[in-house]
Short mmCIF file of C-alpha atoms in Angstrom, two decimals:
data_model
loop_
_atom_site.label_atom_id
_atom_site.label_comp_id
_atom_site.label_asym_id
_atom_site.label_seq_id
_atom_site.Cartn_x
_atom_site.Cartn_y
_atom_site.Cartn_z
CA UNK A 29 -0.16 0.39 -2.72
CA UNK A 30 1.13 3.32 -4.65
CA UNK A 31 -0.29 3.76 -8.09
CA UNK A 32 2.37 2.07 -11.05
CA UNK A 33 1.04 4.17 -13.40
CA UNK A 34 2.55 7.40 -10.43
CA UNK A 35 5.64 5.32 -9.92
CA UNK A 36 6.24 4.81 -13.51
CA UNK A 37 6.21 8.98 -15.01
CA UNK A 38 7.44 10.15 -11.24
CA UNK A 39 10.48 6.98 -10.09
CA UNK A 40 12.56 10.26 -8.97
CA UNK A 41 9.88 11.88 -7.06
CA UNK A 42 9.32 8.76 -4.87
CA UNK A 43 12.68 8.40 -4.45
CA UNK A 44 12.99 11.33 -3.16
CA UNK A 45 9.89 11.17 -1.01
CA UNK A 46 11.11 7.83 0.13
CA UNK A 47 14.35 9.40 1.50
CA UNK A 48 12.28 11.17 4.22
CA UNK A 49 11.05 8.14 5.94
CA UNK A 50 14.73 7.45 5.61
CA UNK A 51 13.86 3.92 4.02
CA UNK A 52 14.30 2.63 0.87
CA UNK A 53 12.14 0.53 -2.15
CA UNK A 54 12.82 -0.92 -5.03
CA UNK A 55 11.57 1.56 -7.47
CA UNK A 56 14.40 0.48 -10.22
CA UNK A 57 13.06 -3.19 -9.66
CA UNK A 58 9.22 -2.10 -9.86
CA UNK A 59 10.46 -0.08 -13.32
CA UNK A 60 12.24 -2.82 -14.74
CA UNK A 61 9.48 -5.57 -14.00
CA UNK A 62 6.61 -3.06 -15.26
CA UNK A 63 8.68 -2.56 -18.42
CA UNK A 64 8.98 -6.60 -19.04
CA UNK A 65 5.55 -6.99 -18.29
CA UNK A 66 4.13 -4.32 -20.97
CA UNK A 67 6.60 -6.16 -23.17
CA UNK A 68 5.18 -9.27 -22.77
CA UNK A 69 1.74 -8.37 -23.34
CA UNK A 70 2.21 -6.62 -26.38
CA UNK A 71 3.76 -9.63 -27.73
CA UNK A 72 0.89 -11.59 -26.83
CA UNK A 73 -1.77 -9.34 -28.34
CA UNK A 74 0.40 -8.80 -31.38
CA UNK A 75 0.61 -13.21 -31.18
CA UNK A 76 -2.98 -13.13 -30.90
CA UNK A 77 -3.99 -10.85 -33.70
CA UNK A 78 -1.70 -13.09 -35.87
CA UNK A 79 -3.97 -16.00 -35.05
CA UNK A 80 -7.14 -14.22 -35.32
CA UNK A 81 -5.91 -13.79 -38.84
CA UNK A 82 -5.03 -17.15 -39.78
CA UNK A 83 -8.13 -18.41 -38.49
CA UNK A 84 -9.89 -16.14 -41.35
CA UNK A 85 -7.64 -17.17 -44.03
CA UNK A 86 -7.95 -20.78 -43.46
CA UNK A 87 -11.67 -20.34 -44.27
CA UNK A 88 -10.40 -19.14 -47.41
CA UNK A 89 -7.87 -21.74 -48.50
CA UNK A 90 -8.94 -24.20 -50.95
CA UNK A 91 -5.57 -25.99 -51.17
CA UNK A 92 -5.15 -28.72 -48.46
CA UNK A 93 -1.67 -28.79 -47.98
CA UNK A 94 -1.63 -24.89 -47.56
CA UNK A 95 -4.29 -25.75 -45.14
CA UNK A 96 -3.08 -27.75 -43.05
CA UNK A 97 0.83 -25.70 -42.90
CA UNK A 98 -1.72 -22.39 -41.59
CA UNK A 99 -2.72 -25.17 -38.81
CA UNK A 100 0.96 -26.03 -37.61
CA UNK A 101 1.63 -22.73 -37.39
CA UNK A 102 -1.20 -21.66 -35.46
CA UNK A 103 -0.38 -24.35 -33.29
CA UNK A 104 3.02 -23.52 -33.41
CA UNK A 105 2.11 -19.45 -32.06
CA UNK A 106 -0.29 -21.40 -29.72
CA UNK A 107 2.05 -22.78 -28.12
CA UNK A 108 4.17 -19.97 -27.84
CA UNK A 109 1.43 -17.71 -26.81
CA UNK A 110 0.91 -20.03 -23.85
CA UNK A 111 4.89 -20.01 -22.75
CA UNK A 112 4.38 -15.91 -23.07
CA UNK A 113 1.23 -16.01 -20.54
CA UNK A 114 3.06 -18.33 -18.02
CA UNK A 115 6.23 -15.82 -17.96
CA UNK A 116 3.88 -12.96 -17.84
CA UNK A 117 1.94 -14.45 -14.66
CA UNK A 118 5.31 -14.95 -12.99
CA UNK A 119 6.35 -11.29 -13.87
CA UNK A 120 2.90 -9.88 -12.82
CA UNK A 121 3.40 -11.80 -9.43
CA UNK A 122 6.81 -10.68 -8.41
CA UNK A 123 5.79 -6.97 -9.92
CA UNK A 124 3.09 -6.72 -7.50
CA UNK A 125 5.34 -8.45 -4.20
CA UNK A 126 7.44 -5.42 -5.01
CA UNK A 127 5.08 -3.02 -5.41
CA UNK A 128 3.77 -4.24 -1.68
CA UNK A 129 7.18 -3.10 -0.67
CA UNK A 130 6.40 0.74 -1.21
CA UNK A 131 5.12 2.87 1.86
CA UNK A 132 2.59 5.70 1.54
CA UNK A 133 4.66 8.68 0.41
CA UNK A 134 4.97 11.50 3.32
CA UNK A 135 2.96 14.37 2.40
CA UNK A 136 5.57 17.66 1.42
CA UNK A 137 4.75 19.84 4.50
CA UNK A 138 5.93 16.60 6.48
CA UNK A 139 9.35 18.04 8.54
CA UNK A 140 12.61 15.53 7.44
CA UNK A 141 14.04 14.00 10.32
CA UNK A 142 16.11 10.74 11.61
CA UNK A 143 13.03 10.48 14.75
CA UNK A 144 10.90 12.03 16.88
CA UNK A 145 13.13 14.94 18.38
CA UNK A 146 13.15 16.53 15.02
CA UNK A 147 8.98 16.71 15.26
CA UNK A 148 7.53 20.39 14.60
CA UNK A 149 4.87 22.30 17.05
CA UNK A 150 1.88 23.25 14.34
CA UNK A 151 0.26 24.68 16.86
CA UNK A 152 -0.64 24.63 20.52
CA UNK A 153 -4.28 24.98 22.19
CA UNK A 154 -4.90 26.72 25.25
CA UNK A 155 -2.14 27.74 28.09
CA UNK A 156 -0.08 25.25 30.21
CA UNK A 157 -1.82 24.73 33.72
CA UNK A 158 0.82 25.83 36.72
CA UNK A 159 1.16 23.90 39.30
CA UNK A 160 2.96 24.19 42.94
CA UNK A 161 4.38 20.99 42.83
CA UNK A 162 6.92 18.62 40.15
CA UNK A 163 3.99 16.43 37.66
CA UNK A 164 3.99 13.13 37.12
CA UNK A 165 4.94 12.22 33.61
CA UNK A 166 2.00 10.28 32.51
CA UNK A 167 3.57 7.15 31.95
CA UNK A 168 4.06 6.83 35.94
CA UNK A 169 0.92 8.42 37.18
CA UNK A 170 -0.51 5.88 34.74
CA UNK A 171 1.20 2.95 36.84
CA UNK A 172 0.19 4.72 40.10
CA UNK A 173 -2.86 4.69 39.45
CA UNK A 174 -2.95 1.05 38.17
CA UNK A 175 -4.94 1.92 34.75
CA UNK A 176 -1.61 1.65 32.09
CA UNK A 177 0.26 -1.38 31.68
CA UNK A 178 3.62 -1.15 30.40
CA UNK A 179 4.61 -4.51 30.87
CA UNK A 180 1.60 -6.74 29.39
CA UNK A 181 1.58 -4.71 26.50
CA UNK A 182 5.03 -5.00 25.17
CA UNK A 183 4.50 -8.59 25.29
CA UNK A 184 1.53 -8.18 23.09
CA UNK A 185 2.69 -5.73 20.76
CA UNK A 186 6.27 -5.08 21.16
CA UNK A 187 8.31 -1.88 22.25
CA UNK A 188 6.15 1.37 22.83
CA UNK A 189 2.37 -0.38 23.12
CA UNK A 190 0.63 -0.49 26.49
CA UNK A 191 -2.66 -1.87 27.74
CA UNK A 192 -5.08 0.21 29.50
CA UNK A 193 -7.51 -0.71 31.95
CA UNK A 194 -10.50 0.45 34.09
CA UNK A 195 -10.23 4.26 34.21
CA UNK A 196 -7.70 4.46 31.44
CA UNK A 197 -9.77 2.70 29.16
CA UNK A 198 -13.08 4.47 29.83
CA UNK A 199 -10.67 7.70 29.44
CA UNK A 200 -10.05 6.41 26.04
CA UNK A 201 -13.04 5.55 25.05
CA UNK A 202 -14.43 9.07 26.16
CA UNK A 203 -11.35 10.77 24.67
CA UNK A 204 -12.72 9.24 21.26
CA UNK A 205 -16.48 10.08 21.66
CA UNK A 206 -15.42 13.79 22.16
CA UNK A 207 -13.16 13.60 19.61
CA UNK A 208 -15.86 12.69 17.02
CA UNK A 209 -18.17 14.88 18.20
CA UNK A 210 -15.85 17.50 17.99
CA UNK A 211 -15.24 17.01 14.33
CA UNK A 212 -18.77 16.25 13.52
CA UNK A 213 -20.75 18.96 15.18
CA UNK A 214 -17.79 21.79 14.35
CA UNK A 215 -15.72 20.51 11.59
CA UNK A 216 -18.56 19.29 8.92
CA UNK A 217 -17.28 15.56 9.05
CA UNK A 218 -19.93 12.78 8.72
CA UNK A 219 -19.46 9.75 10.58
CA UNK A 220 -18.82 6.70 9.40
CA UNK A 221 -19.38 2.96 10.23
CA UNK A 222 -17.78 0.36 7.94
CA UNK A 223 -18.02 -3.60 8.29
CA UNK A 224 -15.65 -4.86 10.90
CA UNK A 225 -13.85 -7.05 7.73
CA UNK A 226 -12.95 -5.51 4.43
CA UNK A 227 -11.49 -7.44 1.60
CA UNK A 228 -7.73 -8.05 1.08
CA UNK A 229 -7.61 -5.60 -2.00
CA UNK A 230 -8.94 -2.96 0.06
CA UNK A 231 -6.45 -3.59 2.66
CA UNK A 232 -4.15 -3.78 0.06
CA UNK A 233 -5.40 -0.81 -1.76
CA UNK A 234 -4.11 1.26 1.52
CA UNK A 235 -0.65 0.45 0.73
CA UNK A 236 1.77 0.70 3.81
CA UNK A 237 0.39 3.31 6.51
#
């Protein structure tokens, strides 16, 4: 998730940023929870520096009765430090619920559009093969071929995924080897092998993707 120290000095800039993924977050919520939160715990420290104080003076009091009134009203800030720490677990919790709420922010060089068509060409590698006859868009040589399915895989996944199988697959899989090697032996990256399972704040950590 995004950083609520960032979203707290910048609320305008993610805003903003937001507005090119043309979605929306509740950045005025997140503000206004963080704000009761900090409130709540400097009441609580301030609550608990109160008691840490009566606690010396009672050690001090000879008098009984004035004894035993410093009691009741540590009790008494006790008891109110405990309300405090219940409301300030509830705010925590729905703080971080809306914080889960925020996507990545796109990074500035990112071109604003309402979908695809409005994508930019970076750059292009190599020159377009010519051919003497009308291509196949891949989708249906995929099908003629019998190594994409369409139909299996929006069932899995939903509108857009596909499953591929036999060829396709081991073109996949070799389209990924190359692709490390590529960035390994010419682009200085070391490769990296993490455990299958990460814990949730790490997953967490990676906000919304």
């Amino acid at each position: 998730m995004l950083d609520l120290a960032f979203i707290r000095e910048h609320p305008d800039e993610v805003k903003e940023a937001l507005k090119k993924l043309n979605t929306t977050a509740p950045i005025d919520e997140i503000l206004e929870a963080d704000a009761k939160r900090r409130s709540l715990l400097q009441e609580v420290e301030t609550l608990r520096a109160q008691v840490n104080r009566a606690s010396k003076e009672i050690g001090r009091l000879q008098d009984p009765a004035e004894r035993e009134a410093k009691i009741a009203e540590m009790r008494e800030i006790g008891e109110r430090i405990k309300a405090l720490e219940a409301e300030l677990r509830e705010v925590e919790e729905r703080l971080y619920h809306l914080q889960l709420e925020v996507p990545n922010m796109p990074d500035p060089s990112v071109p604003v559009g309402p979908d695809e068509s409005h994508n930019v060409v970076v750059r292009t590698e190599g020159t377009p093969r010519e051919f003497d006859f009308e291509p196949l868009p891949h989708w249906e040589l995929g099908e003629a071929l019998d190594i994409i399915d369409f139909e299996r895989g929006v069932k899995l996944a939903g509108t857009r995924f596909y499953i591929l199988k036999g060829l396709g697959a081991r073109l996949q899989r070799a389209l990924i080897t190359w692709m490390l090697d590529l960035h390994i032996k010419e682009h200085g990256y070391t490769e990296v092998y993490p455990p299958f399972v990460v814990r949730r704040e790490c997953l967490v950590g990676t906000a919304q993707l």
